C-alpha positions as CSV (number, residue, x, y, z in Angstrom):
1,M,-2.0,22.3,6.3
2,Y,-2.3,24.3,3.0
3,F,-3.0,21.3,0.9
4,A,-5.5,19.7,3.3
5,D,-7.4,23.0,3.6
6,S,-7.3,23.5,-0.2
7,N,-8.6,20.0,-0.9
8,D,-11.4,20.4,1.7
9,G,-12.5,23.6,0.0
10,D,-12.5,25.5,3.3
11,A,-11.8,29.1,2.2
12,A,-11.6,30.6,5.6
13,Q,-9.2,28.0,7.0
14,L,-7.1,28.3,3.8
15,A,-7.0,32.1,4.2
16,S,-5.6,31.6,7.7
17,C,-2.5,30.0,6.2
18,F,-1.5,33.3,4.5
19,S,-0.1,36.5,5.9
20,P,-2.4,39.5,5.4
21,D,-0.3,41.0,2.5
22,A,0.5,37.7,0.9
23,T,0.6,37.2,-2.9
24,V,-0.2,34.2,-5.1
25,C,1.0,33.8,-8.7
26,D,-1.0,31.2,-10.7
27,E,-1.5,30.9,-14.4
28,R,0.4,34.2,-15.0
29,K,-1.9,36.2,-12.7
30,T,-1.1,37.7,-9.4
31,Y,-3.5,37.9,-6.4
32,E,-2.6,40.2,-3.5
33,G,-4.1,40.1,-0.1
34,I,-6.4,37.7,1.7
35,A,-9.6,38.8,-0.1
36,A,-8.1,38.3,-3.6
37,I,-6.5,35.0,-2.6
38,T,-9.8,33.7,-1.2
39,A,-11.6,34.7,-4.3
40,W,-8.9,33.0,-6.5
41,Q,-9.2,29.8,-4.5
42,Q,-13.0,29.8,-4.6
43,D,-13.1,30.5,-8.4
44,A,-10.5,27.9,-9.2
45,R,-12.3,25.3,-7.1
46,K,-15.6,26.0,-8.8
47,A,-14.1,26.0,-12.3
48,F,-11.9,22.9,-12.0
49,A,-13.1,20.8,-9.0
50,Y,-9.5,19.8,-8.4
51,Q,-7.6,17.9,-5.7
52,V,-3.9,18.3,-5.0
53,H,-1.7,15.4,-3.9
54,P,1.8,16.4,-2.8
55,L,4.6,14.1,-4.0
56,Q,7.8,15.6,-2.7
57,A,9.1,18.7,-0.9
58,L,12.4,20.6,-0.7
59,Q,13.0,23.3,1.9
60,E,15.7,25.9,1.7
61,Q,15.7,28.5,4.5
62,N,12.3,30.3,4.2
63,R,11.3,28.7,0.9
64,L,9.5,25.5,0.5
65,T,8.9,23.9,-2.9
66,V,6.3,21.1,-3.2
67,I,5.8,19.0,-6.3
68,A,2.2,17.8,-6.5
69,N,-0.1,15.8,-8.7
70,V,-3.2,17.8,-9.5
71,V,-6.3,16.0,-10.6
72,G,-9.5,17.9,-11.8
73,N,-11.8,19.0,-14.5
74,F,-9.2,20.7,-16.8
75,P,-7.4,19.7,-20.0
76,G,-4.4,17.6,-19.4
77,S,-5.5,16.3,-16.0
78,P,-3.6,15.0,-14.1
79,L,-0.8,17.5,-14.1
80,Q,2.4,17.9,-12.0
81,L,2.7,21.4,-10.6
82,S,5.3,23.1,-8.5
83,Y,4.1,25.1,-5.5
84,A,6.9,27.4,-4.3
85,F,6.1,28.9,-0.9
86,T,7.9,31.7,0.8
87,L,7.2,31.5,4.5
88,E,7.3,34.3,7.1
89,D,6.4,33.9,10.8
90,G,4.7,30.6,10.2
91,R,2.5,31.8,7.4
92,I,2.7,31.9,3.6
93,R,4.1,35.2,2.4
94,S,4.0,34.2,-1.3
95,L,3.1,31.3,-3.4
96,E,4.0,30.7,-7.0
97,I,2.3,27.8,-8.9
98,T,4.0,26.7,-12.1
99,P,4.1,23.6,-14.3
100,C,6.9,21.2,-13.7
């Protein structure tokens, strides 16, 4: 659901994937809470016009790691990135995005 909502650019629907006190770490910056995560998503979408295409996933207890191909308006596109989700009560508690 996260990747479909992200690719659709639906900020409200994407925000519903996260717990209220969730954190996202991307490009060495940390975003805390729904408002900051929504702003991060909207800013990234405007700047890079990207799409994320999951390639493989590995789940260990409450942690899900997805390797994805990311295509957009940024140097080095396409890139493979790792999306490491920590899940709690069916929502994303934390997300760390790093290069593979």
